[in-house]
């Protein structure tokens, strides 16, 4: 664990346009086919103008892990990702209910849970949704960095208002 | 097969039966998808010469080989039927999220024939096809329908293509709406759907879409994504959007204004892309698999229509703005919202209202007809009220719902002279009087007045040709535009990205997705084949040279002011352009493809359509 906490994929609602390219690349990266049902990141659009891609936020003390009656889920100490033990999971879906973001889904074939693995199978460890998002709406970040950014933005805004050019 | 789903679904609403047929590789290669599939199926499935509201008129949905992959802008689908506006080819394209879902459900083509006794909607859940009771949804808006079906079926990711009340009432400019406000807008296909008592098609697909060359496609997509999201070649669509056209078209005196009375609009600034974006656009969002994203959402933030949001591209903005003499964007936005909710084509509806405004100002119709509306140019409140009257067939709206051609025939008193349509389909946002290459494109377009089958205004506006002149070679320009646009419509990819593509690149992405060894040269041939297929269909349904016409105003009323002042297209000029175009196409003087041409394109099976015409022409 880095000093600032585990990194996860976060979408900026102002930048996300709802194009679902993240879903396409996620299923392509993991399964070699295109299918949003295989994607570990899913896009929500609420008309007229709300768009947001959602995936696992690597909660501290993750509720999905606690909810699993078969101890099939564990959280990686190395990068904080949720690891699914495919032999133990029976697809009961308690973890899905426990997740406030709908970040876990069932694999359409295996009927066991799947969740963002941060593309840790890749040598470069780069989550492909972040790499491919044409709007640069997705970033690999953590709560400390998000708070820092918000703070800096707020202060910049404040001083811009106070000191007009 | 890669890319393609490999299946055709044929549904009969009268008998409540369905069957699937395999899509052969030979068929796929010959017609590619979208436009190729749709026109081919219509030719083969529709009994010749029937009324568009005959249950045997097939309503066809088709996707392209790229739908459901990450190929950029591939999230499109097309719909086809005999058009109740033109009695010729009905054809429209929409984006959003519906098309790829149909592919994932396992179908490249959906053919719907027959007529249900009671209102129903079709529920396609992969291999499960159900005919669902829609009596409780009949009469609802497209937005209500989408919500009700999703709730009823219990899945918020189901995609729905639906008609609104206008389609139910057989309004001849009715659209099919999917994903809130994406539309198969033109040629009245929503009315064909309504004539079948078919409220909606709901789709859920769970199948994978596999491609032949994953690594190649990925590399190609990386290039395309970069260009689409950053290149100046697509910048217009990413920044101001197509409403950026307003100012340059006004300066060029090519902005249809007040029912074609003028080609310049003094209120252009107030309905410009710049003004729209500064005062109303709150979000730009995208369709499925599109790195270009162009959907400009305008929100009315104060006044009686506060909270109204609509997707505003150039064409409806032109129709409800300059064409109706309206310089209030609130009116444009509200009118467009109502079009999407009631399910009418926003372009045609605006053109019809512009026509009705002129009828009103000339005293051909009055307040008794309009239900008390002072329907004058510029009266944006009356315009908005009239959208509803057309969609619901209230008052004079019942006549106007027939489209300008039929409405002018009914109103009479010389109104035919200012009814702006080609083949019964209302004109779109380019004043043809001073864009003569474009005028040819419109005259011969297979779905009536249309800029989307050729895009030939490009030559005129860029100054590549003298736009006020006719000369040999314009026929070739239009033909080449049409043929390449056929491939955009077959793959189906978005024409907003057109400057990034040529035949070679299109063939490359086709190979990567399907594994079929397509070349740029062969694809060019496919484009020509589809163009001819459209012509064959129209000829079979009765089209002759005189149907390749221009609206009376384009030929009789010179542009009154601006840089194009005095320009119009004479009959002599139109004849010259048609002769040039037909001969370039290898068609006869009457615009009929020859037997040799059909052989060259592998369309010998349609000899029966041209033979009697060729014989008659030879006897003359």
XYZ file of C-alpha atoms in Angstrom:
785
model
C 0.000 0.000 0.000
C 1.339 3.372 -0.985
C 1.425 6.200 1.502
C -1.636 7.826 -0.006
C -3.793 4.697 -0.208
C -4.840 2.264 -2.901
C -5.417 3.564 -6.381
C -8.761 2.942 -8.065
C -10.503 4.011 -11.288
C -12.654 7.074 -10.857
C -14.777 8.944 -13.404
C -15.189 12.688 -13.544
C -18.924 13.346 -14.050
C -18.196 16.599 -15.822
C -16.043 14.869 -18.414
C -17.854 11.540 -18.846
C -20.028 11.552 -21.993
C -21.567 8.101 -21.612
C -20.011 6.599 -24.776
C -19.349 3.209 -23.165
C -15.909 2.848 -24.754
C -14.656 1.823 -21.295
C -17.124 -1.077 -21.322
C -15.961 -2.162 -24.761
C -12.266 -2.094 -23.923
C -12.783 -3.791 -20.548
C -14.521 -6.817 -22.062
C -12.020 -6.866 -24.916
C -9.068 -6.774 -22.534
C -10.374 -9.520 -20.257
C -12.204 -11.783 -22.692
C -11.035 -10.849 -26.186
C -14.611 -10.106 -27.244
C -16.938 -7.116 -27.109
C -19.758 -7.381 -24.621
C -20.826 -4.823 -22.013
C -22.137 -7.660 -19.837
C -18.539 -8.793 -19.419
C -17.324 -5.337 -18.502
C -16.225 -4.573 -14.972
C -16.958 -0.903 -15.475
C -20.498 0.133 -16.378
C -21.895 3.413 -17.589
C -25.032 5.019 -16.251
C -26.858 7.659 -18.230
C -29.793 9.543 -16.770
C -31.469 11.839 -19.265
C -31.059 14.565 -20.122
C -27.435 15.125 -19.141
C -26.062 12.842 -16.432
C -23.348 10.368 -17.407
C -21.051 8.401 -15.169
C -18.937 5.281 -15.493
C -18.789 3.259 -12.297
C -16.399 0.577 -11.161
C -14.930 -0.734 -7.924
C -13.725 2.002 -5.573
C -11.635 -0.370 -3.432
C -13.398 0.613 -0.210
C -11.467 0.417 3.032
C -12.891 -2.460 5.008
C -14.865 -3.450 1.915
C -18.529 -4.333 2.579
C -18.566 -6.891 -0.248
C -15.813 -8.880 1.444
C -17.676 -8.824 4.740
C -20.951 -9.808 3.129
C -19.675 -12.998 1.521
C -20.920 -15.989 3.524
C -18.394 -18.300 1.837
C -15.308 -16.135 2.315
C -14.855 -16.086 -1.435
C -13.797 -12.448 -1.528
C -10.583 -11.040 -0.171
C -8.972 -7.671 -0.597
C -5.441 -7.641 -1.956
C -2.952 -6.162 0.473
C -0.754 -5.230 -2.437
C -3.132 -3.065 -4.474
C -6.461 -3.173 -2.619
C -8.330 -4.927 -5.455
C -11.086 -7.368 -4.583
C -10.000 -10.921 -5.382
C -12.669 -13.496 -6.176
C -11.949 -17.115 -5.309
C -13.697 -18.798 -8.186
C -13.903 -22.127 -6.372
C -15.646 -20.652 -3.366
C -18.020 -18.162 -5.043
C -21.416 -19.601 -5.912
C -22.910 -16.409 -7.344
C -25.334 -15.837 -4.466
C -25.052 -12.083 -4.952
C -24.832 -10.887 -1.348
C -21.733 -8.916 -2.223
C -23.626 -7.282 -5.098
C -26.307 -6.179 -2.654
C -23.701 -4.932 -0.216
C -21.991 -2.705 -2.777
C -23.373 0.845 -2.814
C -22.126 1.471 -6.346
C -23.232 -1.607 -8.243
C -19.570 -2.268 -9.007
C -19.857 -6.044 -8.818
C -21.690 -8.065 -11.433
C -22.149 -11.700 -12.343
C -20.054 -13.227 -15.103
C -22.666 -14.178 -17.716
C -21.137 -17.634 -18.318
C -19.571 -18.704 -15.040
C -22.295 -17.125 -12.920
C -19.764 -16.055 -10.358
C -18.917 -12.554 -9.309
C -16.558 -10.369 -11.286
C -15.135 -7.010 -10.341
C -12.481 -4.553 -11.493
C -9.018 -6.101 -11.165
C -7.198 -2.913 -12.187
C -5.875 -4.872 -15.182
C -3.262 -6.342 -12.857
C -2.731 -9.204 -15.312
C -1.013 -6.742 -17.612
C 2.710 -6.258 -17.449
C 2.334 -2.496 -17.463
C -0.488 -2.683 -14.849
C -2.346 0.057 -16.678
C -6.146 -0.152 -16.448
C -7.260 -0.111 -20.082
C -10.422 1.915 -19.508
C -8.264 4.775 -18.256
C -5.908 4.414 -21.210
C -8.709 4.415 -23.803
C -11.200 6.956 -22.451
C -11.239 9.592 -25.227
C -12.482 12.256 -22.823
C -9.797 11.572 -20.233
C -12.714 11.296 -17.838
C -11.251 8.256 -16.103
C -8.233 8.367 -13.889
C -6.369 6.039 -11.608
C -6.501 7.883 -8.361
C -7.226 7.581 -4.662
C -9.152 9.420 -2.017
C -6.157 11.454 -0.828
C -5.367 12.689 -4.334
C -9.042 13.412 -5.039
C -9.222 15.495 -1.871
C -6.043 17.339 -2.798
C -7.373 18.168 -6.249
C -10.702 19.340 -4.873
C -8.925 21.530 -2.357
C -6.655 23.123 -4.946
C -9.604 23.704 -7.320
C -11.622 25.338 -4.543
C -8.794 27.646 -3.525
C -8.049 28.600 -7.133
C -11.700 29.438 -7.672
C -11.850 31.482 -4.505
C -8.782 33.538 -5.387
C -9.890 34.013 -8.964
C -13.084 35.551 -7.605
C -11.182 37.723 -5.159
C -8.534 38.927 -7.578
C -10.083 39.536 -10.978
C -7.585 40.081 -13.755
C -18.754 -15.304 -38.943
C -16.890 -12.456 -37.323
C -18.467 -9.034 -36.829
C -21.819 -10.106 -38.187
C -24.314 -11.858 -35.938
C -25.027 -14.141 -38.874
C -28.786 -14.229 -38.560
C -31.914 -12.599 -39.938
C -35.051 -12.458 -37.777
C -38.381 -12.431 -39.596
C -41.469 -11.618 -37.592
C -45.101 -11.742 -38.650
C -47.354 -9.590 -36.494
C -50.608 -10.886 -38.000
C -49.885 -14.486 -37.190
C -47.635 -13.783 -34.188
C -44.956 -16.034 -35.614
C -41.257 -15.668 -36.243
C -38.347 -17.483 -37.774
C -34.647 -16.969 -38.135
C -32.585 -17.448 -41.264
C -28.845 -17.587 -41.607
C -27.033 -14.625 -43.135
C -24.624 -16.065 -45.693
C -21.115 -14.759 -46.110
C -21.793 -14.223 -49.803
C -24.782 -11.986 -48.993
C -22.785 -10.131 -46.350
C -19.912 -9.428 -48.711
C -22.164 -8.357 -51.549
C -24.305 -5.919 -49.544
C -22.076 -5.258 -46.465
C -24.821 -4.144 -44.043
C -27.161 -1.249 -43.173
C -28.317 0.373 -46.426
C -27.250 -2.625 -48.506
C -29.135 -5.088 -46.341
C -32.179 -2.900 -45.919
C -32.810 -1.988 -49.544
C -32.084 -5.533 -50.707
C -34.520 -7.010 -48.169
C -37.181 -4.438 -49.020
C -36.918 -5.282 -52.717
C -37.250 -8.968 -51.972
C -39.807 -8.918 -49.149
C -42.234 -6.254 -50.314
C -44.875 -7.055 -52.931
C -44.430 -4.410 -55.679
C -46.729 -1.414 -55.772
C -48.471 -1.861 -52.431
C -49.741 0.985 -50.262
C -47.225 1.936 -47.537
C -49.871 1.198 -44.891
C -50.562 -2.260 -46.305
C -49.663 -4.864 -43.658
C -47.382 -6.478 -46.244
C -45.120 -3.405 -46.256
C -42.151 -4.809 -44.349
C -40.566 -2.643 -41.681
C -36.899 -3.547 -41.694
C -34.220 -2.806 -39.137
C -30.600 -3.413 -40.081
C -27.234 -2.936 -38.441
C -23.786 -3.032 -39.983
C -20.817 -5.335 -39.461
C -19.125 -2.891 -37.089
C -22.031 -2.472 -34.644
C -21.251 -3.908 -31.249
C -17.484 -3.525 -31.671
C -15.280 -0.682 -30.496
C -14.986 0.616 -34.072
C -15.664 4.319 -33.586
C -19.170 5.689 -34.336
C -20.449 2.167 -35.039
C -23.385 2.428 -32.623
C -25.870 2.957 -35.426
C -28.814 1.214 -37.020
C -31.076 1.847 -39.977
C -34.742 1.316 -40.748
C -36.500 0.818 -44.080
C -40.003 0.438 -45.501
C -42.001 1.845 -48.367
C -42.393 5.494 -47.366
C -45.873 6.881 -46.715
C -44.499 10.305 -47.670
C -42.967 9.514 -51.046
C -44.405 6.100 -51.947
C -40.775 5.364 -52.774
C -37.904 4.205 -50.598
C -38.322 4.976 -46.917
C -35.001 4.978 -45.121
C -33.592 6.450 -41.930
C -30.579 6.151 -39.639
C -30.279 6.576 -35.921
C -27.556 6.271 -33.315
C -27.730 6.006 -29.528
C -27.542 2.495 -28.108
C -30.224 0.447 -29.854
C -28.264 -0.891 -32.854
C -25.436 -2.690 -31.028
C -27.992 -4.228 -28.659
C -29.811 -5.758 -31.641
C -26.488 -7.197 -32.836
C -25.781 -8.654 -29.388
C -29.237 -10.205 -29.372
C -27.989 -12.111 -32.403
C -29.432 -10.328 -35.439
C -28.089 -8.312 -38.352
C -31.517 -7.770 -39.872
C -35.019 -7.682 -38.427
C -37.938 -7.878 -40.855
C -41.393 -7.103 -39.461
C -44.415 -7.903 -41.598
C -48.149 -8.082 -40.995
C -50.335 -6.134 -38.625
C -51.326 -6.958 -35.091
C -55.001 -6.836 -34.258
C -54.323 -4.981 -31.003
C -51.454 -2.699 -30.013
C -48.367 -4.701 -29.095
C -44.681 -4.290 -28.633
C -42.053 -6.746 -29.725
C -39.742 -8.042 -26.999
C -36.535 -9.511 -28.366
C -34.509 -11.091 -25.567
C -31.764 -12.961 -27.431
C -33.534 -16.023 -28.863
C -36.795 -15.363 -27.045
C -39.258 -13.370 -29.160
C -42.464 -12.241 -27.476
C -45.478 -10.270 -28.625
C -46.360 -8.111 -25.630
C -49.654 -6.365 -24.974
C -49.205 -2.608 -25.482
C -52.763 -1.392 -25.002
C -51.753 0.362 -21.772
C -48.843 2.101 -23.540
C -50.759 3.166 -26.661
C -51.082 6.940 -26.666
C -48.031 7.482 -24.470
C -45.096 9.627 -25.520
C -41.829 8.027 -26.585
C -40.271 8.980 -23.241
C -43.091 7.486 -21.210
C -42.987 4.353 -23.345
C -39.279 3.831 -22.802
C -39.673 4.111 -19.039
C -42.792 1.934 -18.863
C -41.311 -0.911 -20.895
C -38.075 -0.930 -18.912
C -39.973 -1.017 -15.642
C -42.348 -3.661 -16.887
C -39.547 -5.911 -18.129
C -37.413 -5.113 -15.105
C -34.128 -4.211 -16.789
C -32.878 -0.654 -17.108
C -30.366 -1.518 -19.826
C -33.014 -2.694 -22.310
C -32.947 -0.626 -25.489
C -36.174 0.501 -27.067
C -37.162 1.905 -30.459
C -40.649 3.304 -30.205
C -43.222 5.493 -31.854
C -45.104 8.281 -30.123
C -48.740 9.280 -30.561
C -47.914 10.646 -34.039
C -46.929 7.237 -35.384
C -50.100 5.739 -33.947
C -52.142 8.388 -35.753
C -50.367 7.650 -39.038
C -48.868 11.124 -39.256
C -46.877 10.819 -42.465
C -43.811 12.505 -40.978
C -43.806 10.293 -37.850
C -40.425 9.133 -36.606
C -39.118 6.171 -34.647
C -37.328 7.268 -31.476
C -34.734 5.304 -29.514
C -32.718 6.246 -26.441
C -34.773 9.280 -25.468
C -34.108 11.471 -28.481
C -32.252 9.660 -31.209
C -34.463 9.368 -34.253
C -35.067 7.486 -37.442
C -36.567 10.752 -38.494
C -37.138 10.969 -42.196
C -39.642 9.482 -44.634
C -42.354 8.665 -42.073
C -41.301 5.197 -40.945
C -42.986 5.817 -37.572
C -46.322 5.835 -39.391
C -45.547 2.465 -40.984
C -44.850 1.125 -37.505
C -48.125 2.619 -36.272
C -50.031 1.062 -39.171
C -48.895 -2.316 -37.855
C -50.156 -1.528 -34.338
C -46.555 -1.947 -33.277
C -45.755 0.499 -30.475
C -42.156 -0.461 -29.871
C -39.315 -2.904 -30.344
C -37.526 -3.689 -27.076
C -34.179 -5.465 -27.245
C -31.776 -7.108 -24.840
C -28.722 -8.908 -26.156
C -26.179 -10.916 -24.234
C -24.032 -12.384 -26.986
C -20.391 -11.551 -27.528
C -19.349 -9.760 -30.687
C -16.129 -11.289 -31.954
C -13.786 -9.825 -34.517
C -11.378 -11.533 -36.915
C -8.261 -9.528 -36.140
C -8.406 -8.224 -32.559
C -4.874 -6.817 -32.525
C -5.253 -5.133 -35.901
C -8.576 -3.600 -34.969
C -7.218 -2.347 -31.672
C -4.289 -0.663 -33.351
C -6.539 0.873 -35.989
C -8.995 2.073 -33.354
C -6.168 3.703 -31.416
C -5.368 5.790 -34.514
C -9.005 6.580 -35.195
C -9.798 7.512 -31.599
C -6.874 9.884 -31.538
C -7.995 11.566 -34.758
C -11.659 11.679 -33.847
C -11.130 13.164 -30.441
C -8.381 15.625 -31.394
C -8.150 16.218 -35.134
C -9.304 19.502 -36.706
C -11.185 17.289 -39.186
C -13.821 16.590 -36.535
C -13.433 19.751 -34.457
C -16.711 21.285 -35.619
C -18.758 18.423 -34.196
C -16.906 18.467 -30.900
C -17.131 22.219 -30.336
C -20.131 24.184 -31.658
C -21.701 21.147 -33.290
C -23.547 21.313 -36.601
C -25.335 24.580 -35.607
C -21.961 26.115 -36.538
C -23.456 26.048 -40.064
C -25.898 28.887 -39.424
C -23.535 31.843 -39.831
C -21.554 30.603 -42.869
C -24.723 29.478 -44.659
C -26.328 32.833 -43.961
C -23.271 34.597 -45.357
C -23.386 32.370 -48.419
C -27.114 33.123 -48.847
C -27.809 29.404 -48.593
C -29.898 29.394 -45.405
C -33.516 28.472 -46.235
C -35.590 31.201 -44.616
C -39.340 31.839 -44.279
C -40.457 28.906 -46.374
C -37.794 29.529 -49.010
C -38.823 33.154 -49.517
C -35.264 34.127 -48.698
C -31.828 32.552 -48.360
C -30.629 34.908 -45.626
C -32.050 35.501 -42.174
C -31.645 38.790 -40.339
C -31.981 36.936 -37.028
C -29.185 34.456 -37.830
C -26.941 35.633 -34.974
C -29.640 34.821 -32.436
C -30.023 31.259 -33.673
C -26.345 30.674 -34.422
C -24.279 27.824 -33.044
C -22.281 30.409 -31.139
C -25.375 31.842 -29.439
C -26.844 28.414 -28.766
C -23.680 27.161 -27.108
C -23.135 30.287 -25.067
C -26.666 30.537 -23.716
C -28.245 27.096 -23.779
C -25.891 24.132 -24.216
C -25.221 22.540 -20.834
C -23.649 19.267 -21.874
C -22.123 17.524 -24.868
C -22.465 13.758 -24.713
C -21.909 10.755 -26.944
C -23.488 7.734 -28.565
C -22.274 4.178 -28.132
C -18.616 3.671 -29.085
C -18.097 7.241 -30.250
C -14.936 9.141 -29.328
C -16.154 12.213 -31.230
C -19.336 12.866 -29.234
C -21.491 15.573 -30.757
C -24.798 15.451 -28.903
C -25.300 19.065 -27.797
C -27.928 19.274 -25.066
C -29.644 22.618 -24.795
C -31.566 23.507 -21.649
C -34.088 26.312 -21.230
C -33.169 27.865 -17.921
C -35.944 30.382 -17.355
C -39.430 31.350 -18.440
C -42.538 29.235 -19.000
C -40.561 26.415 -20.631
C -37.921 26.277 -17.902
C -36.408 22.822 -17.590
C -37.015 21.823 -21.214
C -33.994 20.011 -22.606
C -33.445 18.915 -26.190
C -30.709 17.713 -28.483
C -30.141 20.486 -31.013
C -28.315 19.817 -34.280
C -28.360 22.192 -37.264
C -31.217 20.729 -39.289
C -34.078 21.083 -36.771
C -32.571 24.409 -35.701
C -32.842 25.599 -39.311
C -36.382 24.234 -39.661
C -37.776 25.779 -36.462
C -35.539 28.853 -36.678
C -34.912 30.647 -39.990
C -37.401 28.540 -41.939
C -40.204 29.712 -39.643
C -38.705 33.182 -39.306
C -38.076 32.460 -35.629
C -35.117 34.022 -33.836
C -35.968 32.743 -30.353
C -34.005 29.628 -29.439
C -36.429 28.822 -26.619
C -39.021 28.193 -29.311
C -36.632 25.985 -31.288
C -35.691 23.947 -28.219
C -39.290 23.492 -27.081
C -40.441 22.518 -30.578
C -37.631 19.974 -30.875
C -38.463 18.480 -27.482
C -42.081 17.997 -28.529
C -41.019 16.368 -31.809
C -38.980 13.782 -29.917
C -41.726 13.110 -27.364
C -44.579 12.847 -29.843
C -42.415 11.121 -32.418
C -42.385 13.346 -35.485
C -39.466 14.229 -37.743
C -38.246 17.616 -36.555
C -36.959 18.661 -39.982
C -40.179 17.904 -41.847
C -42.357 19.307 -39.050
C -40.519 22.634 -39.118
C -40.734 22.807 -42.916
C -44.459 22.020 -42.772
C -45.059 24.787 -40.220
C -43.080 27.260 -42.360
C -45.357 26.315 -45.242
C -48.469 26.752 -43.053
C -47.214 30.159 -41.898
C -47.056 31.328 -45.481
C -50.555 29.916 -46.103
C -51.755 31.904 -43.092
C -50.074 35.140 -44.128
C -51.563 34.813 -47.621
C -55.004 34.186 -46.150
C -55.293 30.635 -47.520
C -55.934 29.410 -43.993
C -57.125 31.434 -41.011
C -57.577 31.317 -37.253
C -60.561 29.013 -37.569
C -58.250 26.457 -39.160
C -55.429 26.924 -36.694
C -57.585 26.747 -33.565
C -57.017 30.433 -32.866
C -53.267 30.514 -33.496
C -51.854 33.612 -35.166
C -49.612 31.449 -37.330
C -47.300 34.121 -38.739
C -43.576 33.908 -39.447
C -41.660 34.606 -36.265
C -44.471 33.661 -33.904
C -42.532 31.036 -31.999
C -45.327 30.318 -29.515
C -47.767 29.518 -32.315
C -45.065 27.366 -33.921
C -44.624 25.310 -30.754
C -48.378 24.895 -30.401
C -48.605 23.767 -34.019
C -46.067 20.952 -33.444
C -48.541 19.360 -31.055
C -51.460 19.927 -33.429
C -49.607 18.148 -36.243
C -48.465 15.275 -34.020
C -51.969 14.769 -32.635
C -53.829 15.713 -35.845
C -55.757 18.562 -34.249
C -57.379 21.364 -36.303
C -55.410 22.131 -39.485
C -52.740 19.865 -38.007
C -54.755 16.972 -39.380
C -54.135 18.234 -42.920
C -50.533 19.260 -42.268
C -49.804 15.823 -40.778
C -49.988 14.557 -44.354
C -46.780 16.439 -45.244
C -46.460 19.582 -47.402
C -47.129 17.804 -50.694
C -50.495 16.362 -49.725
C -51.397 19.352 -47.526
C -50.808 21.786 -50.399
C -52.908 19.647 -52.719
C -55.707 19.782 -50.178
C -55.388 23.500 -49.366
C -54.915 24.307 -53.057
C -55.224 27.977 -54.125
C -51.731 27.944 -55.549
C -50.083 26.715 -52.364
C -48.474 23.889 -54.371
C -46.172 26.591 -55.750
C -44.561 27.126 -52.356
C -44.691 23.601 -50.944
C -41.066 22.661 -50.494
C -40.528 18.970 -51.074
C -38.919 16.480 -53.416
C -40.742 13.197 -54.018
C -43.098 14.222 -51.207
C -40.316 14.525 -48.620
C -39.740 18.008 -47.184
C -36.525 19.874 -48.030
C -33.618 20.253 -45.614
C -31.191 22.986 -44.611
C -29.390 23.996 -47.800
C -30.921 26.552 -50.140
C -30.554 24.767 -53.457
C -30.981 27.803 -55.653
C -27.356 28.834 -55.303
C -25.842 25.370 -54.692
C -26.239 23.676 -58.023
C -24.181 20.519 -57.475
C -26.130 20.032 -54.286
C -29.407 20.653 -56.148
C -28.617 17.691 -58.392
C -27.887 15.552 -55.339
C -31.252 16.481 -53.848
C -33.148 15.902 -57.095
C -31.874 12.347 -57.515
C -31.709 11.337 -53.850
C -33.456 8.001 -53.415
C -35.342 9.055 -50.293
C -36.523 12.449 -51.530
C -35.176 15.862 -50.493
C -32.038 15.021 -48.627
C -28.490 16.156 -47.926
C -27.479 12.891 -46.273
C -27.354 10.678 -49.362
C -24.585 12.676 -51.037
C -23.301 15.657 -49.056
C -22.694 17.409 -52.375
C -23.103 20.861 -50.826
C -19.449 20.390 -49.887
C -18.234 21.046 -53.445
C -20.372 24.168 -53.771
C -19.617 25.719 -50.400
C -15.889 24.986 -50.436
C -15.571 26.821 -53.740
C -14.172 23.746 -55.511
C -16.736 24.345 -58.215
C -18.673 27.416 -59.320
C -21.841 26.895 -57.354
C -23.945 29.128 -59.577
C -23.097 27.207 -62.729
C -24.017 23.856 -64.199
C -21.468 22.005 -66.267
C -20.414 18.505 -67.254
C -18.796 16.652 -64.386
C -21.309 17.573 -61.679
C -22.957 14.225 -62.339
C -19.724 12.440 -61.525
C -19.254 14.437 -58.330
C -22.734 13.526 -57.110
C -22.365 9.894 -58.131
C -19.078 9.511 -56.286
C -20.527 11.213 -53.215
C -23.547 8.929 -53.273
C -21.541 5.750 -53.671
C -19.179 6.474 -50.801
C -22.107 7.588 -48.622
C -23.669 4.187 -49.339
C -20.666 2.608 -47.659
C -20.942 4.918 -44.647
C -24.556 3.776 -44.464
C -23.677 0.116 -44.972
C -20.888 -0.202 -42.412
C -22.795 1.910 -40.664
C -20.467 4.696 -39.487
C -21.148 8.338 -38.762
C -20.708 10.841 -41.592
C -19.487 13.409 -39.107
C -16.229 11.446 -39.248
C -16.226 11.391 -43.055
C -13.019 13.352 -43.489
C -11.070 10.558 -41.785
C -12.171 7.833 -44.181
C -11.577 6.679 -47.710
C -12.410 3.358 -49.374
C -9.059 1.841 -48.382
C -9.482 2.645 -44.743
C -13.078 1.475 -44.751
C -11.962 -1.804 -46.328
C -9.234 -2.125 -43.698
C -11.630 -1.871 -40.774
C -14.083 -4.189 -42.553
C -11.338 -6.817 -42.895
C -10.235 -6.401 -39.296
C -13.765 -6.911 -38.031
C -15.086 -9.578 -40.424
C -11.997 -11.323 -41.793
C -13.558 -11.112 -45.261
C -10.828 -10.056 -47.730
C -12.480 -6.825 -48.855
C -10.534 -4.266 -50.882
C -11.161 -0.565 -51.335
C -11.927 -1.233 -54.991
C -14.516 -3.860 -54.158
C -16.087 -1.601 -51.566
C -16.438 1.135 -54.167
C -18.324 -1.399 -56.288
C -20.568 -2.229 -53.344
C -21.342 1.490 -53.028
C -22.362 1.651 -56.663
C -24.379 -1.537 -56.232
C -26.340 -0.081 -53.322
C -26.999 3.164 -55.226
C -28.387 1.157 -58.119
C -30.389 -1.048 -55.791
C -32.116 2.055 -54.405
C -32.844 3.220 -57.938
C -34.221 -0.196 -58.897
C -36.527 -0.186 -55.904
C -37.850 3.270 -56.740
C -38.319 2.413 -60.417
C -40.222 -0.698 -59.440
C -42.514 1.470 -57.296
C -43.168 3.762 -60.260
C -40.413 6.383 -60.296
C -39.664 8.145 -63.588
C -37.397 10.996 -64.638
C -40.009 13.583 -63.721
C -39.799 12.449 -60.090
C -36.182 13.652 -59.995
C -37.484 17.171 -59.581
C -36.791 20.261 -57.512
C -39.308 22.269 -55.461
C -41.118 24.987 -57.483
C -39.471 27.799 -55.501
C -35.993 26.501 -56.342
C -36.882 26.818 -60.026
C -39.171 29.865 -60.057
C -38.137 32.283 -57.353
C -34.607 33.704 -57.618
C -32.813 34.314 -54.331
C -33.898 37.874 -53.453
C -30.801 39.146 -51.642
C -27.310 38.361 -50.429
C -24.255 37.087 -52.304
C -26.378 34.554 -54.194
C -28.932 37.140 -55.277
C -30.706 36.240 -58.503
C -29.705 32.593 -58.461
C -32.155 29.777 -59.169
C -32.149 26.489 -61.076
C -33.908 26.583 -64.438
C -35.608 23.560 -66.017
C -32.919 23.617 -68.680
C -30.199 23.480 -66.043
C -31.898 20.671 -64.156
C -32.250 18.683 -67.391
C -28.583 19.251 -68.167
C -27.588 18.048 -64.694
C -29.844 14.983 -64.874
C -28.528 14.027 -68.324
C -24.969 14.325 -67.097
C -25.696 12.308 -63.963
C -27.680 9.539 -65.668
C -25.081 9.040 -68.391
C -22.259 8.975 -65.835
C -24.179 6.315 -63.948
C -24.634 4.259 -67.097
C -28.382 4.799 -67.006
C -30.665 5.696 -69.891
C -32.000 9.184 -70.586
C -35.030 8.285 -68.491
C -32.783 7.343 -65.589
C -33.126 3.573 -65.894
C -30.120 1.304 -65.219
C -29.293 -0.753 -68.300
C -29.107 -4.552 -68.404
C -25.324 -4.240 -68.856
C -25.090 -2.137 -65.717
C -27.085 -4.676 -63.739
C -24.812 -7.461 -64.989
C -21.724 -5.486 -64.094
C -23.037 -5.063 -60.553
C -24.306 -8.612 -60.120
C -27.917 -7.459 -60.004
C -29.225 -9.532 -62.958
C -32.088 -10.827 -60.836
C -33.689 -7.384 -61.123
C -33.757 -7.342 -64.903
C -37.526 -7.753 -64.598
C -37.780 -4.233 -63.195
C -35.928 -2.450 -65.985
C -36.845 -4.564 -69.021
C -40.329 -3.100 -69.710
C -39.043 0.455 -69.142
C -36.092 -0.049 -71.479
C -38.389 -1.492 -74.123
C -40.759 1.454 -73.892
C -37.871 3.908 -74.057
C -36.460 2.161 -77.149
C -39.838 2.351 -78.879
C -40.045 6.112 -78.380
